[in-house]
Amino acid sequence: MLKAVIDGIEMELKEKMSILDAAKKAKINIPTLCYEEGLSIYGGCRLCVVEIEGEELFKPACATDIQAGMEIKTHSKKVRNLRKNLFELIIATHNIDCQLNCLTCSRANNCELKNIAEDIGVSKMRLDPIKRGEGIDNSSYSIIREPEKCISCNRCIRKCEEVQGIGIFTTANRGPETVVTTFKNRGMGNVECTNCGQCILSCPTGALHELYQKDIVLDILSDQTKHVVVQTAPAVRVAISEPFSNQAGDISTGQLVTALKRLGFDAVFDTNFTADLTIMEEGTELIERINSGGKLPLFTSCSPGWIKFIEHFYPEYLDNLSSAKSPQQMFGALAKTYYAEEAGIDPEDIVVVSVMPCTAKKFEAKRDEMAGDVDYVLTTRELASMIKSAGIDFLNLEDSEYDELLGVSSGAADIFGTTGGVMEAALRTATELITGQELENIDFDIVRGLEGIKKAEVEIGELKLKAAVAHGLGNARRVMEMIKEGEEFDFVEFMACPGGCMGGGGQPISCADNVLEKRQQAIYKIDKEKKLRKSHENPYIKKLYDNYLEKPGSEKAHRLLHTKYKARKI
Amino acid sequence: MVSEKLYLKGDKLLNILDYDFKSIKNALRMGRKETIQKIKDSELKGRGGAAFPTGLKWQLASEVEGEEKFLVCNADEGEPGTFKDRYLLEERPLKVLEGIMLAAFAIGADKAYIYIRGEYTRAIEVFTEIIAAARKNKILDSKIFDSNFKLEIKLVRGAGAYVCGDETSLLNSIEGKRGRSRIKPPYPIQEGLFSQPTVVNNVESLCCAAEVLNPDSEEFANLGIEGSRGTKLLCLSGDLNKPGLYEVEFGKITLQEIIYDLAGGIKAGENLKFVIPGGISTALITAKDLDFPYSYQAFEKRGSSLGSGAVIAVSKKHDLLDLMLNVSRFYMDETCGTCFPCREGNRQINKILKEFKNSGQKIDAELISDIGNTIRLAARCGLGQSSLNFISSVIENYGQELKIGGKIYA
């Protein structure tokens, strides 16, 4: 322990603590921009500089450890003035003009720069915006980059490299020409980007955002000749209210359905239904591989970011991937066949829209192997923006139910939205199907929580199933390396995003604390409160197999619900 | 009449068989502790610009535990106006080699790097040959001069970034990373090259160390005055009759004598306006104020620094604004782009000066001092912190003449 004084407050602090953390303990907020919890310290923006008694030059609070006896001024007049001046320099590089401005920005309603400006008390702007003349990078099916807005804080670079273990971004050039770019400036669509969108969550400027399809979808909704159906992913319902309420952890399934109906969707279905279906198909595949000595471990295949990751970096393991399509794609395939037949609608007239917590789903929908299943993919953020622009008072909406046929789901499907959920859902079903006995306790706590890599050995009758769960591609890589080194597993769940889908790159960018924990609690609450909690007990799944697909893994199921993968270059 | 004191300078010496390596032999005989003590006693300070006590640096590094240790010779001489290291590398490379060996021995490193500015093609050729000759003659690698001292030397060629002259940027560059400064602490002594304890010394500092340990030049350490010991290589340039490389004893010669005696005064028909005493990152000294002995402390007292030893004499014929624009352009282009105050501040200062030059419109005095202070107080490394020293001193001394109100450093 050591003693130091921060803004006149005497503090007793642990050694090796940054001034930034020490100030937090003293309930003092120091503005930061290039700093992000969980990423390495960059020390570039210098907004967090503080005055230390006896030192002439200011020190960055994020990168300076507190020392015994330090007297620190975090908001002296000199510091405050410096921050204002510095902010002016920063904002000049953000290039606000008629085309690029706060009104049209993806971060219009939650701009980090604006919040910082407010914290600093910026009162004047004396510098003209700097035009670099960089074009928009629209090479990706998922993510758009507007480099003119980029201020080179490097958060996207560090997120991609340190959390996701990929590193598609880099800093190029020096001096005023310093820019963040992709390898050889090829564009995000032409490098090893997995489309996970975690960079979007880290970008404070709106220089990164998803490829918007909200306007096209709004247009199609007003086209009376089209029958537009929508599906909502499990993680959307625990986050969609955040842009309206500014708090995390609320469950708004019923209001989500109402809002979609008001927007004019002809049928509102649930990706949860096909999540249950995924368990049937993938579970069957697992049991089959175990029984027939097939390729193990089996890898889950619901996360399109993970799929592109393995295609780039571990193509030699593509045979380990479950051939089951993701729930989004299964839904698309069924909507245009099973649903079309049942409802008596020409599949040509059906437009399938998804609402996903995910940016990689936009890429997935465009994959050659499954093209046409899903027509448009909206992120949770895009849907929130559509709801706002339609004048819908979301928080005060009454609840509605999903349409039947493709709208009923079990709690096992709900937990697909969090890391460990697919594993738990599969374990519930696999155990009962293999043993033929009802589970006493269906909560598999062993695969829950937010630990990066979870390993479990689960007894299913005679069988001891070795399972692993990884979320965040950095952890996915770690597990792949364990497998390469000979560690044995039977079944591994991989999710590209930290936290799983609930932490997806298409989710609202929240200012609330512990967002992931709160969303996760909400997801488990939904599951807990449902009567139906096992995929194989979903009556509409039974009906689907009875009336249409025959049985899990049938020829027809394979044609509609399974896919192939391809090796990609690095 | 003033004269040079020649220790570092001398006849071109490239043949390894003509060099006797007395200093390193002496050090090997004395042992590490005593070698470091000798350097400490000599009060040698780093000659690259930062003037950190060399002996202390060696001592700290020798006491740190690490899997391995590295000695890095900083030969990325990029400060405009400086050419002393180039001279040493091209004409006195054996002394540089001996300095590297000494420092490596003292701190307990068995690997050393020399990072030479990429444009110094001749120096790179010469030093490559010197390393090869040393290996051939069993002066490097193992059992050096029949001792247990081992040393491998690798030469790394810089790729042209000024910022890589900063020691932590240089380490990044050797590691193959982007040339940008590291956050300190940890200092290189604790975690330097490849995260191992590392000492980075300037070429001239290492040559001075070789002089200190040389039994034939015992008096070297007693030259100069307290706080400024030994000799200093001066790179005299600008509007002088006899520009070039000179070696002077600290404290025994004034800046006036350096300009008017050593360098033969200002070119015919011109009058001296000011002197840039240590490269373009130092504040100018006006022509009226040259009559003081050349020493670290004398410059510090005047709010400047002897920097790298690049003394540039500037006569009255130059357009001050052009000079400022030239320097500003240099810093704008050479910032590594990492920290916002340096990258954006230098860009804006350049823009403001350019607009002033083109339109003559009054400069916003408050704005330039706001930007200037932001860079100086908040920049991440020495490059940024000192990037406006010269421009600021021009405005401070000649603001009225330029019709620029205000100051950069307020």
PDB file of N, CA, C and O in Angstrom, chain A residues 440-470:
ATOM      1  N   GLU A 440     -32.791 -34.486 -14.259  1.00  0.00           N
ATOM      2  CA  GLU A 440     -33.309 -33.892 -13.023  1.00  0.00           C
ATOM      3  C   GLU A 440     -33.045 -32.396 -13.001  1.00  0.00           C
ATOM      4  O   GLU A 440     -33.896 -31.585 -12.731  1.00  0.00           O
ATOM      5  N   ASN A 441     -31.807 -32.077 -13.280  1.00  0.00           N
ATOM      6  CA  ASN A 441     -31.427 -30.663 -13.288  1.00  0.00           C
ATOM      7  C   ASN A 441     -30.945 -30.309 -14.683  1.00  0.00           C
ATOM      8  O   ASN A 441     -29.959 -30.868 -15.171  1.00  0.00           O
ATOM      9  N   ILE A 442     -31.640 -29.386 -15.316  1.00  0.00           N
ATOM     10  CA  ILE A 442     -31.244 -29.091 -16.702  1.00  0.00           C
ATOM     11  C   ILE A 442     -30.328 -27.872 -16.800  1.00  0.00           C
ATOM     12  O   ILE A 442     -29.940 -27.473 -17.880  1.00  0.00           O
ATOM     13  N   ASP A 443     -29.970 -27.277 -15.671  1.00  0.00           N
ATOM     14  CA  ASP A 443     -29.017 -26.153 -15.715  1.00  0.00           C
ATOM     15  C   ASP A 443     -27.593 -26.688 -15.679  1.00  0.00           C
ATOM     16  O   ASP A 443     -27.163 -27.254 -14.685  1.00  0.00           O
ATOM     17  N   PHE A 444     -26.871 -26.523 -16.763  1.00  0.00           N
ATOM     18  CA  PHE A 444     -25.474 -26.969 -16.795  1.00  0.00           C
ATOM     19  C   PHE A 444     -24.576 -25.787 -16.419  1.00  0.00           C
ATOM     20  O   PHE A 444     -24.001 -25.125 -17.283  1.00  0.00           O
ATOM     21  N   ASP A 445     -24.478 -25.527 -15.107  1.00  0.00           N
ATOM     22  CA  ASP A 445     -23.712 -24.363 -14.648  1.00  0.00           C
ATOM     23  C   ASP A 445     -22.255 -24.412 -15.092  1.00  0.00           C
ATOM     24  O   ASP A 445     -21.599 -23.387 -15.207  1.00  0.00           O
ATOM     25  N   ILE A 446     -21.798 -25.611 -15.322  1.00  0.00           N
ATOM     26  CA  ILE A 446     -20.387 -25.820 -15.653  1.00  0.00           C
ATOM     27  C   ILE A 446     -19.975 -25.110 -16.943  1.00  0.00           C
ATOM     28  O   ILE A 446     -18.821 -24.752 -17.131  1.00  0.00           O
ATOM     29  N   VAL A 447     -20.939 -24.863 -17.860  1.00  0.00           N
ATOM     30  CA  VAL A 447     -20.583 -24.165 -19.099  1.00  0.00           C
ATOM     31  C   VAL A 447     -21.092 -22.717 -19.106  1.00  0.00           C
ATOM     32  O   VAL A 447     -21.040 -22.038 -20.113  1.00  0.00           O
ATOM     33  N   ARG A 448     -21.559 -22.248 -17.965  1.00  0.00           N
ATOM     34  CA  ARG A 448     -22.058 -20.864 -17.894  1.00  0.00           C
ATOM     35  C   ARG A 448     -20.951 -19.903 -17.467  1.00  0.00           C
ATOM     36  O   ARG A 448     -19.864 -20.316 -17.100  1.00  0.00           O
ATOM     37  N   GLY A 449     -21.283 -18.618 -17.475  1.00  0.00           N
ATOM     38  CA  GLY A 449     -20.316 -17.620 -17.013  1.00  0.00           C
ATOM     39  C   GLY A 449     -19.559 -16.995 -18.166  1.00  0.00           C
ATOM     40  O   GLY A 449     -19.787 -17.334 -19.331  1.00  0.00           O
ATOM     41  N   LEU A 450     -18.676 -16.063 -17.820  1.00  0.00           N
ATOM     42  CA  LEU A 450     -18.002 -15.283 -18.858  1.00  0.00           C
ATOM     43  C   LEU A 450     -16.506 -15.590 -18.984  1.00  0.00           C
ATOM     44  O   LEU A 450     -15.764 -14.858 -19.620  1.00  0.00           O
ATOM     45  N   GLU A 451     -16.085 -16.672 -18.377  1.00  0.00           N
ATOM     46  CA  GLU A 451     -14.685 -17.071 -18.521  1.00  0.00           C
ATOM     47  C   GLU A 451     -14.405 -17.359 -19.992  1.00  0.00           C
ATOM     48  O   GLU A 451     -15.229 -17.978 -20.674  1.00  0.00           O
ATOM     49  N   GLY A 452     -13.244 -16.942 -20.478  1.00  0.00           N
ATOM     50  CA  GLY A 452     -12.941 -17.028 -21.913  1.00  0.00           C
ATOM     51  C   GLY A 452     -12.989 -18.428 -22.486  1.00  0.00           C
ATOM     52  O   GLY A 452     -13.468 -18.662 -23.586  1.00  0.00           O
ATOM     53  N   ILE A 453     -12.442 -19.373 -21.707  1.00  0.00           N
ATOM     54  CA  ILE A 453     -12.462 -20.775 -22.145  1.00  0.00           C
ATOM     55  C   ILE A 453     -13.006 -21.612 -20.998  1.00  0.00           C
ATOM     56  O   ILE A 453     -12.525 -21.516 -19.869  1.00  0.00           O
ATOM     57  N   LYS A 454     -14.050 -22.392 -21.288  1.00  0.00           N
ATOM     58  CA  LYS A 454     -14.617 -23.263 -20.261  1.00  0.00           C
ATOM     59  C   LYS A 454     -14.490 -24.704 -20.735  1.00  0.00           C
ATOM     60  O   LYS A 454     -14.764 -24.998 -21.895  1.00  0.00           O
ATOM     61  N   LYS A 455     -14.044 -25.558 -19.833  1.00  0.00           N
ATOM     62  CA  LYS A 455     -13.949 -26.983 -20.188  1.00  0.00           C
ATOM     63  C   LYS A 455     -14.807 -27.772 -19.219  1.00  0.00           C
ATOM     64  O   LYS A 455     -14.900 -27.411 -18.048  1.00  0.00           O
ATOM     65  N   ALA A 456     -15.427 -28.819 -19.714  1.00  0.00           N
ATOM     66  CA  ALA A 456     -16.282 -29.619 -18.832  1.00  0.00           C
ATOM     67  C   ALA A 456     -16.291 -31.062 -19.305  1.00  0.00           C
ATOM     68  O   ALA A 456     -16.174 -31.346 -20.496  1.00  0.00           O
ATOM     69  N   GLU A 457     -16.424 -31.963 -18.326  1.00  0.00           N
ATOM     70  CA  GLU A 457     -16.633 -33.361 -18.677  1.00  0.00           C
ATOM     71  C   GLU A 457     -18.025 -33.721 -18.190  1.00  0.00           C
ATOM     72  O   GLU A 457     -18.327 -33.570 -17.006  1.00  0.00           O
ATOM     73  N   VAL A 458     -18.873 -34.139 -19.116  1.00  0.00           N
ATOM     74  CA  VAL A 458     -20.269 -34.378 -18.762  1.00  0.00           C
ATOM     75  C   VAL A 458     -20.586 -35.856 -18.956  1.00  0.00           C
ATOM     76  O   VAL A 458     -20.277 -36.427 -20.001  1.00  0.00           O
ATOM     77  N   GLU A 459     -21.188 -36.435 -17.912  1.00  0.00           N
ATOM     78  CA  GLU A 459     -21.543 -37.843 -18.018  1.00  0.00           C
ATOM     79  C   GLU A 459     -22.919 -37.988 -18.632  1.00  0.00           C
ATOM     80  O   GLU A 459     -23.902 -37.451 -18.128  1.00  0.00           O
ATOM     81  N   ILE A 460     -22.952 -38.692 -19.755  1.00  0.00           N
ATOM     82  CA  ILE A 460     -24.229 -38.972 -20.402  1.00  0.00           C
ATOM     83  C   ILE A 460     -24.351 -40.484 -20.450  1.00  0.00           C
ATOM     84  O   ILE A 460     -23.783 -41.133 -21.332  1.00  0.00           O
ATOM     85  N   GLY A 461     -25.040 -41.047 -19.462  1.00  0.00           N
ATOM     86  CA  GLY A 461     -25.106 -42.505 -19.371  1.00  0.00           C
ATOM     87  C   GLY A 461     -23.705 -43.070 -19.221  1.00  0.00           C
ATOM     88  O   GLY A 461     -22.946 -42.696 -18.338  1.00  0.00           O
ATOM     89  N   GLU A 462     -23.352 -43.952 -20.152  1.00  0.00           N
ATOM     90  CA  GLU A 462     -22.026 -44.567 -20.147  1.00  0.00           C
ATOM     91  C   GLU A 462     -20.955 -43.593 -20.630  1.00  0.00           C
ATOM     92  O   GLU A 462     -19.791 -43.722 -20.316  1.00  0.00           O
ATOM     93  N   LEU A 463     -21.424 -42.640 -21.430  1.00  0.00           N
ATOM     94  CA  LEU A 463     -20.501 -41.770 -22.159  1.00  0.00           C
ATOM     95  C   LEU A 463     -20.001 -40.615 -21.294  1.00  0.00           C
ATOM     96  O   LEU A 463     -20.759 -39.984 -20.578  1.00  0.00           O
ATOM     97  N   LYS A 464     -18.680 -40.394 -21.386  1.00  0.00           N
ATOM     98  CA  LYS A 464     -18.137 -39.199 -20.740  1.00  0.00           C
ATOM     99  C   LYS A 464     -17.792 -38.209 -21.837  1.00  0.00           C
ATOM    100  O   LYS A 464     -16.803 -38.390 -22.564  1.00  0.00           O
ATOM    101  N   LEU A 465     -18.610 -37.174 -21.969  1.00  0.00           N
ATOM    102  CA  LEU A 465     -18.429 -36.226 -23.073  1.00  0.00           C
ATOM    103  C   LEU A 465     -17.489 -35.104 -22.646  1.00  0.00           C
ATOM    104  O   LEU A 465     -17.718 -34.429 -21.655  1.00  0.00           O
ATOM    105  N   LYS A 466     -16.417 -34.950 -23.430  1.00  0.00           N
ATOM    106  CA  LYS A 466     -15.479 -33.863 -23.129  1.00  0.00           C
ATOM    107  C   LYS A 466     -15.882 -32.649 -23.946  1.00  0.00           C
ATOM    108  O   LYS A 466     -15.839 -32.666 -25.186  1.00  0.00           O
ATOM    109  N   ALA A 467     -16.245 -31.601 -23.238  1.00  0.00           N
ATOM    110  CA  ALA A 467     -16.761 -30.414 -23.923  1.00  0.00           C
ATOM    111  C   ALA A 467     -15.868 -29.216 -23.648  1.00  0.00           C
ATOM    112  O   ALA A 467     -15.203 -29.144 -22.620  1.00  0.00           O
ATOM    113  N   ALA A 468     -15.852 -28.274 -24.572  1.00  0.00           N
ATOM    114  CA  ALA A 468     -15.160 -27.003 -24.340  1.00  0.00           C
ATOM    115  C   ALA A 468     -15.983 -25.893 -24.969  1.00  0.00           C
ATOM    116  O   ALA A 468     -16.708 -26.107 -25.944  1.00  0.00           O
ATOM    117  N   VAL A 469     -15.882 -24.723 -24.359  1.00  0.00           N
ATOM    118  CA  VAL A 469     -16.612 -23.556 -24.843  1.00  0.00           C
ATOM    119  C   VAL A 469     -15.624 -22.397 -24.942  1.00  0.00           C
ATOM    120  O   VAL A 469     -14.910 -22.106 -23.981  1.00  0.00           O
ATOM    121  N   ALA A 470     -15.569 -21.745 -26.103  1.00  0.00           N
ATOM    122  CA  ALA A 470     -14.671 -20.589 -26.261  1.00  0.00           C
ATOM    123  C   ALA A 470     -15.450 -19.440 -26.879  1.00  0.00           C
ATOM    124  O   ALA A 470     -16.211 -19.644 -27.821  1.00  0.00           O
TER     125      ALA A 470
END
